[in-house]
Amino acid sequence: MSEYSRLTVENLAKIDTVPSQTHGRRQSVVTSTSHQSSELMQLRRASRFDGSGPQPGGRRLSTLSRGSLAGIHMMHRASRGDALLAARLPKNFQNTYKMTPDPGERFNASRVEKSISSLLASYLEGVQYNPITCAQLSQTLTEAVKGRVKDMNFPRYKFVCSVIVGQNTGQGLYVASRSIWDAGTDNYATAAYSNATLFAVAMVFATYFE
């Protein structure tokens, strides 16, 4: 029978005095492993967040700085792109609901007729009729008449201009036009010029843009 087979007070006292080497050794191993794991976790956390990793020179901090500068540059480029896009987009204006021109801004037919009469005289005085050059001259006079009327500043008016240039042989000529418009706001003006070889008739139709 074993020495400790009897459960006596003396045997129990001997069992308590036996050193537990296995238990103590296992505890020391677990404690060492836990300590190494905690140190490794702390090292990884430090290198990930505060740049104090094992590599010298603060490489983590320099990487974060480059990332911040790149982000600022991208934001600056995005803001410039938004500004250019806004400049290219068409602007939408609200309706003014104006149905008639303001006082003093209505189309003045007599004033326009005087202006385009002087314009025709300045262009055609001393000019000889030529069927080739007068075709281009008619287009030039049309643009000149339209520019002259626009410079007279009639707000919210649209203009249609036409100039006829022909040979003067003493014949009769009638020029007619037809349109649908508002007689209260729309109007027209005409002017004619002639010399020994040619004649010109200028017409301006003004329609109010509601």
PDB file of N, CA and C in Angstrom, residues 54-142:
ATOM      1  N   PRO A  54       8.218  50.522 -35.108  1.00  0.00           N
ATOM      2  CA  PRO A  54       9.609  50.095 -34.985  1.00  0.00           C
ATOM      3  C   PRO A  54      10.520  50.745 -36.004  1.00  0.00           C
ATOM      4  N   GLN A  55       9.969  51.318 -37.112  1.00  0.00           N
ATOM      5  CA  GLN A  55      10.821  51.910 -38.124  1.00  0.00           C
ATOM      6  C   GLN A  55      11.246  53.303 -37.683  1.00  0.00           C
ATOM      7  N   PRO A  56      12.505  53.637 -37.842  1.00  0.00           N
ATOM      8  CA  PRO A  56      12.990  54.956 -37.378  1.00  0.00           C
ATOM      9  C   PRO A  56      12.610  56.051 -38.345  1.00  0.00           C
ATOM     10  N   GLY A  57      12.778  57.283 -37.889  1.00  0.00           N
ATOM     11  CA  GLY A  57      12.610  58.434 -38.761  1.00  0.00           C
ATOM     12  C   GLY A  57      11.215  58.982 -38.855  1.00  0.00           C
ATOM     13  N   GLY A  58      10.251  58.396 -38.119  1.00  0.00           N
ATOM     14  CA  GLY A  58       8.892  58.927 -38.182  1.00  0.00           C
ATOM     15  C   GLY A  58       8.252  58.755 -39.545  1.00  0.00           C
ATOM     16  N   ARG A  59       8.418  57.566 -40.176  1.00  0.00           N
ATOM     17  CA  ARG A  59       7.888  57.356 -41.521  1.00  0.00           C
ATOM     18  C   ARG A  59       6.380  57.406 -41.545  1.00  0.00           C
ATOM     19  N   ARG A  60       5.762  56.952 -40.481  1.00  0.00           N
ATOM     20  CA  ARG A  60       4.297  56.993 -40.416  1.00  0.00           C
ATOM     21  C   ARG A  60       3.786  58.431 -40.457  1.00  0.00           C
ATOM     22  N   LEU A  61       4.463  59.305 -39.726  1.00  0.00           N
ATOM     23  CA  LEU A  61       4.025  60.700 -39.711  1.00  0.00           C
ATOM     24  C   LEU A  61       4.191  61.341 -41.081  1.00  0.00           C
ATOM     25  N   SER A  62       5.301  61.025 -41.781  1.00  0.00           N
ATOM     26  CA  SER A  62       5.486  61.609 -43.109  1.00  0.00           C
ATOM     27  C   SER A  62       4.438  61.101 -44.081  1.00  0.00           C
ATOM     28  N   THR A  63       4.027  59.835 -43.959  1.00  0.00           N
ATOM     29  CA  THR A  63       2.972  59.301 -44.828  1.00  0.00           C
ATOM     30  C   THR A  63       1.656  60.003 -44.589  1.00  0.00           C
ATOM     31  N   LEU A  64       1.320  60.232 -43.324  1.00  0.00           N
ATOM     32  CA  LEU A  64       0.086  60.946 -43.020  1.00  0.00           C
ATOM     33  C   LEU A  64       0.133  62.377 -43.543  1.00  0.00           C
ATOM     34  N   SER A  65       1.302  63.023 -43.466  1.00  0.00           N
ATOM     35  CA  SER A  65       1.406  64.389 -43.974  1.00  0.00           C
ATOM     36  C   SER A  65       1.201  64.439 -45.475  1.00  0.00           C
ATOM     37  N   ARG A  66       1.797  63.482 -46.198  1.00  0.00           N
ATOM     38  CA  ARG A  66       1.589  63.442 -47.644  1.00  0.00           C
ATOM     39  C   ARG A  66       0.133  63.193 -47.980  1.00  0.00           C
ATOM     40  N   GLY A  67      -0.525  62.338 -47.226  1.00  0.00           N
ATOM     41  CA  GLY A  67      -1.941  62.093 -47.468  1.00  0.00           C
ATOM     42  C   GLY A  67      -2.786  63.329 -47.241  1.00  0.00           C
ATOM     43  N   SER A  68      -2.442  64.101 -46.191  1.00  0.00           N
ATOM     44  CA  SER A  68      -3.203  65.323 -45.927  1.00  0.00           C
ATOM     45  C   SER A  68      -3.018  66.342 -47.035  1.00  0.00           C
ATOM     46  N   LEU A  69      -1.769  66.500 -47.514  1.00  0.00           N
ATOM     47  CA  LEU A  69      -1.528  67.444 -48.609  1.00  0.00           C
ATOM     48  C   LEU A  69      -2.235  67.019 -49.877  1.00  0.00           C
ATOM     49  N   ALA A  70      -2.238  65.707 -50.147  1.00  0.00           N
ATOM     50  CA  ALA A  70      -2.942  65.228 -51.342  1.00  0.00           C
ATOM     51  C   ALA A  70      -4.435  65.477 -51.235  1.00  0.00           C
ATOM     52  N   GLY A  71      -4.992  65.299 -50.036  1.00  0.00           N
ATOM     53  CA  GLY A  71      -6.416  65.567 -49.861  1.00  0.00           C
ATOM     54  C   GLY A  71      -6.757  67.028 -50.061  1.00  0.00           C
ATOM     55  N   ILE A  72      -5.893  67.922 -49.549  1.00  0.00           N
ATOM     56  CA  ILE A  72      -6.133  69.362 -49.735  1.00  0.00           C
ATOM     57  C   ILE A  72      -6.049  69.733 -51.209  1.00  0.00           C
ATOM     58  N   HIS A  73      -5.081  69.131 -51.920  1.00  0.00           N
ATOM     59  CA  HIS A  73      -4.939  69.422 -53.358  1.00  0.00           C
ATOM     60  C   HIS A  73      -6.160  68.950 -54.126  1.00  0.00           C
ATOM     61  N   MET A  74      -6.663  67.763 -53.800  1.00  0.00           N
ATOM     62  CA  MET A  74      -7.850  67.255 -54.485  1.00  0.00           C
ATOM     63  C   MET A  74      -9.063  68.125 -54.198  1.00  0.00           C
ATOM     64  N   MET A  75      -9.210  68.606 -52.960  1.00  0.00           N
ATOM     65  CA  MET A  75     -10.327  69.491 -52.639  1.00  0.00           C
ATOM     66  C   MET A  75     -10.223  70.801 -53.408  1.00  0.00           C
ATOM     67  N   HIS A  76      -8.981  71.322 -53.567  1.00  0.00           N
ATOM     68  CA  HIS A  76      -8.809  72.573 -54.323  1.00  0.00           C
ATOM     69  C   HIS A  76      -9.173  72.374 -55.782  1.00  0.00           C
ATOM     70  N   ARG A  77      -8.764  71.240 -56.362  1.00  0.00           N
ATOM     71  CA  ARG A  77      -9.106  70.959 -57.758  1.00  0.00           C
ATOM     72  C   ARG A  77     -10.601  70.778 -57.920  1.00  0.00           C
ATOM     73  N   ALA A  78     -11.245  70.136 -56.943  1.00  0.00           N
ATOM     74  CA  ALA A  78     -12.692  69.947 -57.032  1.00  0.00           C
ATOM     75  C   ALA A  78     -13.429  71.276 -56.965  1.00  0.00           C
ATOM     76  N   SER A  79     -12.957  72.184 -56.092  1.00  0.00           N
ATOM     77  CA  SER A  79     -13.623  73.485 -55.999  1.00  0.00           C
ATOM     78  C   SER A  79     -13.449  74.291 -57.279  1.00  0.00           C
ATOM     79  N   ARG A  80     -12.263  74.214 -57.911  1.00  0.00           N
ATOM     80  CA  ARG A  80     -12.062  74.907 -59.180  1.00  0.00           C
ATOM     81  C   ARG A  80     -12.944  74.316 -60.266  1.00  0.00           C
ATOM     82  N   GLY A  81     -13.089  72.978 -60.260  1.00  0.00           N
ATOM     83  CA  GLY A  81     -13.961  72.350 -61.251  1.00  0.00           C
ATOM     84  C   GLY A  81     -15.410  72.761 -61.081  1.00  0.00           C
ATOM     85  N   ASP A  82     -15.856  72.876 -59.833  1.00  0.00           N
ATOM     86  CA  ASP A  82     -17.236  73.321 -59.595  1.00  0.00           C
ATOM     87  C   ASP A  82     -17.445  74.751 -60.077  1.00  0.00           C
ATOM     88  N   ALA A  83     -16.440  75.615 -59.877  1.00  0.00           N
ATOM     89  CA  ALA A  83     -16.576  77.004 -60.326  1.00  0.00           C
ATOM     90  C   ALA A  83     -16.645  77.092 -61.846  1.00  0.00           C
ATOM     91  N   LEU A  84     -15.804  76.295 -62.534  1.00  0.00           N
ATOM     92  CA  LEU A  84     -15.844  76.309 -63.999  1.00  0.00           C
ATOM     93  C   LEU A  84     -17.157  75.758 -64.514  1.00  0.00           C
ATOM     94  N   LEU A  85     -17.652  74.698 -63.859  1.00  0.00           N
ATOM     95  CA  LEU A  85     -18.924  74.129 -64.294  1.00  0.00           C
ATOM     96  C   LEU A  85     -20.064  75.110 -64.091  1.00  0.00           C
ATOM     97  N   ALA A  86     -20.053  75.845 -62.970  1.00  0.00           N
ATOM     98  CA  ALA A  86     -21.111  76.830 -62.736  1.00  0.00           C
ATOM     99  C   ALA A  86     -21.057  77.965 -63.749  1.00  0.00           C
ATOM    100  N   ALA A  87     -19.841  78.327 -64.184  1.00  0.00           N
ATOM    101  CA  ALA A  87     -19.732  79.399 -65.184  1.00  0.00           C
ATOM    102  C   ALA A  87     -20.249  78.969 -66.545  1.00  0.00           C
ATOM    103  N   ARG A  88     -20.149  77.658 -66.859  1.00  0.00           N
ATOM    104  CA  ARG A  88     -20.595  77.177 -68.163  1.00  0.00           C
ATOM    105  C   ARG A  88     -22.090  76.931 -68.212  1.00  0.00           C
ATOM    106  N   LEU A  89     -22.700  76.675 -67.098  1.00  0.00           N
ATOM    107  CA  LEU A  89     -24.126  76.372 -67.100  1.00  0.00           C
ATOM    108  C   LEU A  89     -24.941  77.608 -67.456  1.00  0.00           C
ATOM    109  N   PRO A  90     -26.012  77.438 -68.204  1.00  0.00           N
ATOM    110  CA  PRO A  90     -26.846  78.603 -68.543  1.00  0.00           C
ATOM    111  C   PRO A  90     -27.569  79.134 -67.314  1.00  0.00           C
ATOM    112  N   LYS A  91     -27.723  80.438 -67.273  1.00  0.00           N
ATOM    113  CA  LYS A  91     -28.390  81.082 -66.151  1.00  0.00           C
ATOM    114  C   LYS A  91     -29.883  81.178 -66.430  1.00  0.00           C
ATOM    115  N   ASN A  92     -30.648  80.812 -65.442  1.00  0.00           N
ATOM    116  CA  ASN A  92     -32.100  80.880 -65.559  1.00  0.00           C
ATOM    117  C   ASN A  92     -32.609  82.114 -64.823  1.00  0.00           C
ATOM    118  N   PHE A  93     -33.411  82.899 -65.517  1.00  0.00           N
ATOM    119  CA  PHE A  93     -33.959  84.118 -64.942  1.00  0.00           C
ATOM    120  C   PHE A  93     -35.462  83.955 -64.742  1.00  0.00           C
ATOM    121  N   GLN A  94     -35.960  84.544 -63.694  1.00  0.00           N
ATOM    122  CA  GLN A  94     -37.386  84.489 -63.433  1.00  0.00           C
ATOM    123  C   GLN A  94     -38.131  85.464 -64.338  1.00  0.00           C
ATOM    124  N   ASN A  95     -39.374  85.139 -64.598  1.00  0.00           N
ATOM    125  CA  ASN A  95     -40.207  85.997 -65.431  1.00  0.00           C
ATOM    126  C   ASN A  95     -40.499  87.313 -64.713  1.00  0.00           C
ATOM    127  N   THR A  96     -40.500  88.393 -65.501  1.00  0.00           N
ATOM    128  CA  THR A  96     -40.845  89.702 -64.946  1.00  0.00           C
ATOM    129  C   THR A  96     -42.329  90.008 -65.083  1.00  0.00           C
ATOM    130  N   TYR A  97     -43.021  89.251 -65.928  1.00  0.00           N
ATOM    131  CA  TYR A  97     -44.459  89.433 -66.158  1.00  0.00           C
ATOM    132  C   TYR A  97     -44.775  90.844 -66.648  1.00  0.00           C
ATOM    133  N   LYS A  98     -43.815  91.444 -67.397  1.00  0.00           N
ATOM    134  CA  LYS A  98     -44.049  92.757 -67.995  1.00  0.00           C
ATOM    135  C   LYS A  98     -44.759  92.549 -69.328  1.00  0.00           C
ATOM    136  N   MET A  99     -45.883  93.192 -69.492  1.00  0.00           N
ATOM    137  CA  MET A  99     -46.672  93.070 -70.716  1.00  0.00           C
ATOM    138  C   MET A  99     -46.549  94.294 -71.615  1.00  0.00           C
ATOM    139  N   THR A 100     -46.139  95.411 -71.076  1.00  0.00           N
ATOM    140  CA  THR A 100     -45.994  96.653 -71.848  1.00  0.00           C
ATOM    141  C   THR A 100     -44.685  97.333 -71.469  1.00  0.00           C
ATOM    142  N   PRO A 101     -44.101  98.104 -72.372  1.00  0.00           N
ATOM    143  CA  PRO A 101     -42.854  98.814 -72.036  1.00  0.00           C
ATOM    144  C   PRO A 101     -43.091  99.942 -71.044  1.00  0.00           C
ATOM    145  N   ASP A 102     -42.061 100.279 -70.323  1.00  0.00           N
ATOM    146  CA  ASP A 102     -42.135 101.387 -69.375  1.00  0.00           C
ATOM    147  C   ASP A 102     -42.212 102.721 -70.123  1.00  0.00           C
ATOM    148  N   PRO A 103     -42.683 103.774 -69.460  1.00  0.00           N
ATOM    149  CA  PRO A 103     -42.735 105.095 -70.108  1.00  0.00           C
ATOM    150  C   PRO A 103     -41.351 105.548 -70.577  1.00  0.00           C
ATOM    151  N   GLY A 104     -41.291 106.024 -71.811  1.00  0.00           N
ATOM    152  CA  GLY A 104     -40.024 106.463 -72.376  1.00  0.00           C
ATOM    153  C   GLY A 104     -39.225 105.376 -73.046  1.00  0.00           C
ATOM    154  N   GLU A 105     -39.651 104.097 -72.951  1.00  0.00           N
ATOM    155  CA  GLU A 105     -38.927 102.986 -73.558  1.00  0.00           C
ATOM    156  C   GLU A 105     -39.670 102.387 -74.751  1.00  0.00           C
ATOM    157  N   ARG A 106     -40.770 102.977 -75.134  1.00  0.00           N
ATOM    158  CA  ARG A 106     -41.524 102.484 -76.284  1.00  0.00           C
ATOM    159  C   ARG A 106     -40.774 102.815 -77.580  1.00  0.00           C
ATOM    160  N   PHE A 107     -40.919 101.954 -78.585  1.00  0.00           N
ATOM    161  CA  PHE A 107     -40.248 102.146 -79.865  1.00  0.00           C
ATOM    162  C   PHE A 107     -40.717 103.443 -80.514  1.00  0.00           C
ATOM    163  N   ASN A 108     -39.768 104.309 -80.856  1.00  0.00           N
ATOM    164  CA  ASN A 108     -40.051 105.622 -81.435  1.00  0.00           C
ATOM    165  C   ASN A 108     -39.775 105.560 -82.937  1.00  0.00           C
ATOM    166  N   ALA A 109     -40.840 105.440 -83.743  1.00  0.00           N
ATOM    167  CA  ALA A 109     -40.676 105.244 -85.184  1.00  0.00           C
ATOM    168  C   ALA A 109     -40.060 106.458 -85.858  1.00  0.00           C
ATOM    169  N   SER A 110     -40.498 107.660 -85.517  1.00  0.00           N
ATOM    170  CA  SER A 110     -39.968 108.863 -86.172  1.00  0.00           C
ATOM    171  C   SER A 110     -38.485 109.057 -85.880  1.00  0.00           C
ATOM    172  N   ARG A 111     -38.076 108.771 -84.669  1.00  0.00           N
ATOM    173  CA  ARG A 111     -36.661 108.893 -84.313  1.00  0.00           C
ATOM    174  C   ARG A 111     -35.820 107.882 -85.084  1.00  0.00           C
ATOM    175  N   VAL A 112     -36.336 106.678 -85.228  1.00  0.00           N
ATOM    176  CA  VAL A 112     -35.603 105.644 -85.962  1.00  0.00           C
ATOM    177  C   VAL A 112     -35.513 105.996 -87.441  1.00  0.00           C
ATOM    178  N   GLU A 113     -36.581 106.510 -88.017  1.00  0.00           N
ATOM    179  CA  GLU A 113     -36.563 106.863 -89.440  1.00  0.00           C
ATOM    180  C   GLU A 113     -35.521 107.934 -89.742  1.00  0.00           C
ATOM    181  N   LYS A 114     -35.401 108.919 -88.892  1.00  0.00           N
ATOM    182  CA  LYS A 114     -34.383 109.955 -89.097  1.00  0.00           C
ATOM    183  C   LYS A 114     -32.979 109.365 -89.024  1.00  0.00           C
ATOM    184  N   SER A 115     -32.788 108.445 -88.094  1.00  0.00           N
ATOM    185  CA  SER A 115     -31.455 107.867 -87.915  1.00  0.00           C
ATOM    186  C   SER A 115     -31.048 107.014 -89.112  1.00  0.00           C
ATOM    187  N   ILE A 116     -31.946 106.154 -89.595  1.00  0.00           N
ATOM    188  CA  ILE A 116     -31.562 105.277 -90.708  1.00  0.00           C
ATOM    189  C   ILE A 116     -31.530 106.038 -92.040  1.00  0.00           C
ATOM    190  N   SER A 117     -32.263 107.142 -92.149  1.00  0.00           N
ATOM    191  CA  SER A 117     -32.170 107.964 -93.365  1.00  0.00           C
ATOM    192  C   SER A 117     -30.779 108.563 -93.506  1.00  0.00           C
ATOM    193  N   SER A 118     -30.250 109.080 -92.414  1.00  0.00           N
ATOM    194  CA  SER A 118     -28.884 109.619 -92.456  1.00  0.00           C
ATOM    195  C   SER A 118     -27.861 108.513 -92.693  1.00  0.00           C
ATOM    196  N   LEU A 119     -28.147 107.313 -92.181  1.00  0.00           N
ATOM    197  CA  LEU A 119     -27.232 106.188 -92.397  1.00  0.00           C
ATOM    198  C   LEU A 119     -27.178 105.801 -93.875  1.00  0.00           C
ATOM    199  N   LEU A 120     -28.334 105.712 -94.531  1.00  0.00           N
ATOM    200  CA  LEU A 120     -28.357 105.371 -95.955  1.00  0.00           C
ATOM    201  C   LEU A 120     -27.624 106.416 -96.788  1.00  0.00           C
ATOM    202  N   ALA A 121     -27.824 107.664 -96.460  1.00  0.00           N
ATOM    203  CA  ALA A 121     -27.157 108.729 -97.222  1.00  0.00           C
ATOM    204  C   ALA A 121     -25.645 108.659 -97.073  1.00  0.00           C
ATOM    205  N   SER A 122     -25.175 108.345 -95.864  1.00  0.00           N
ATOM    206  CA  SER A 122     -23.726 108.276 -95.653  1.00  0.00           C
ATOM    207  C   SER A 122     -23.095 107.102 -96.394  1.00  0.00           C
ATOM    208  N   TYR A 123     -23.842 106.005 -96.568  1.00  0.00           N
ATOM    209  CA  TYR A 123     -23.300 104.835 -97.256  1.00  0.00           C
ATOM    210  C   TYR A 123     -23.417 104.947 -98.782  1.00  0.00           C
ATOM    211  N   LEU A 124     -24.506 105.535 -99.286  1.00  0.00           N
ATOM    212  CA  LEU A 124     -24.828 105.441-100.712  1.00  0.00           C
ATOM    213  C   LEU A 124     -24.549 106.712-101.504  1.00  0.00           C
ATOM    214  N   GLU A 125     -24.170 107.772-100.862  1.00  0.00           N
ATOM    215  CA  GLU A 125     -23.923 109.017-101.602  1.00  0.00           C
ATOM    216  C   GLU A 125     -22.749 108.831-102.575  1.00  0.00           C
ATOM    217  N   GLY A 126     -23.016 109.075-103.855  1.00  0.00           N
ATOM    218  CA  GLY A 126     -21.975 108.956-104.882  1.00  0.00           C
ATOM    219  C   GLY A 126     -21.708 107.546-105.344  1.00  0.00           C
ATOM    220  N   VAL A 127     -22.470 106.552-104.874  1.00  0.00           N
ATOM    221  CA  VAL A 127     -22.247 105.155-105.263  1.00  0.00           C
ATOM    222  C   VAL A 127     -22.978 104.876-106.570  1.00  0.00           C
ATOM    223  N   GLN A 128     -22.314 104.202-107.523  1.00  0.00           N
ATOM    224  CA  GLN A 128     -22.911 103.806-108.789  1.00  0.00           C
ATOM    225  C   GLN A 128     -23.477 102.385-108.664  1.00  0.00           C
ATOM    226  N   TYR A 129     -24.603 102.177-109.321  1.00  0.00           N
ATOM    227  CA  TYR A 129     -25.238 100.856-109.233  1.00  0.00           C
ATOM    228  C   TYR A 129     -24.393  99.818-109.969  1.00  0.00           C
ATOM    229  N   ASN A 130     -24.221  98.693-109.310  1.00  0.00           N
ATOM    230  CA  ASN A 130     -23.530  97.539-109.881  1.00  0.00           C
ATOM    231  C   ASN A 130     -24.240  96.294-109.369  1.00  0.00           C
ATOM    232  N   PRO A 131     -24.757  95.431-110.242  1.00  0.00           N
ATOM    233  CA  PRO A 131     -25.525  94.269-109.776  1.00  0.00           C
ATOM    234  C   PRO A 131     -24.712  93.294-108.931  1.00  0.00           C
ATOM    235  N   ILE A 132     -23.403  93.306-109.081  1.00  0.00           N
ATOM    236  CA  ILE A 132     -22.565  92.372-108.306  1.00  0.00           C
ATOM    237  C   ILE A 132     -22.260  92.952-106.923  1.00  0.00           C
ATOM    238  N   THR A 133     -21.812  94.176-106.889  1.00  0.00           N
ATOM    239  CA  THR A 133     -21.430  94.773-105.607  1.00  0.00           C
ATOM    240  C   THR A 133     -22.633  95.188-104.774  1.00  0.00           C
ATOM    241  N   CYS A 134     -23.753  95.482-105.408  1.00  0.00           N
ATOM    242  CA  CYS A 134     -24.919  95.934-104.641  1.00  0.00           C
ATOM    243  C   CYS A 134     -25.560  94.805-103.841  1.00  0.00           C
ATOM    244  N   ALA A 135     -25.350  93.552-104.240  1.00  0.00           N
ATOM    245  CA  ALA A 135     -25.860  92.428-103.446  1.00  0.00           C
ATOM    246  C   ALA A 135     -25.180  92.389-102.072  1.00  0.00           C
ATOM    247  N   GLN A 136     -23.856  92.522-102.073  1.00  0.00           N
ATOM    248  CA  GLN A 136     -23.130  92.582-100.802  1.00  0.00           C
ATOM    249  C   GLN A 136     -23.423  93.874-100.064  1.00  0.00           C
ATOM    250  N   LEU A 137     -23.621  94.963-100.804  1.00  0.00           N
ATOM    251  CA  LEU A 137     -23.941  96.239-100.172  1.00  0.00           C
ATOM    252  C   LEU A 137     -25.269  96.177 -99.430  1.00  0.00           C
ATOM    253  N   SER A 138     -26.226  95.439 -99.952  1.00  0.00           N
ATOM    254  CA  SER A 138     -27.514  95.293 -99.274  1.00  0.00           C
ATOM    255  C   SER A 138     -27.352  94.596 -97.918  1.00  0.00           C
ATOM    256  N   GLN A 139     -26.529  93.553 -97.860  1.00  0.00           N
ATOM    257  CA  GLN A 139     -26.286  92.861 -96.586  1.00  0.00           C
ATOM    258  C   GLN A 139     -25.547  93.763 -95.599  1.00  0.00           C
ATOM    259  N   THR A 140     -24.593  94.520 -96.103  1.00  0.00           N
ATOM    260  CA  THR A 140     -23.851  95.432 -95.228  1.00  0.00           C
ATOM    261  C   THR A 140     -24.765  96.500 -94.640  1.00  0.00           C
ATOM    262  N   LEU A 141     -25.649  97.039 -95.467  1.00  0.00           N
ATOM    263  CA  LEU A 141     -26.582  98.058 -94.973  1.00  0.00           C
ATOM    264  C   LEU A 141     -27.557  97.473 -93.951  1.00  0.00           C
ATOM    265  N   THR A 142     -27.985  96.235 -94.162  1.00  0.00           N
ATOM    266  CA  THR A 142     -28.902  95.606 -93.202  1.00  0.00           C
ATOM    267  C   THR A 142     -28.258  95.492 -91.822  1.00  0.00           C
TER     268      THR A 142
END
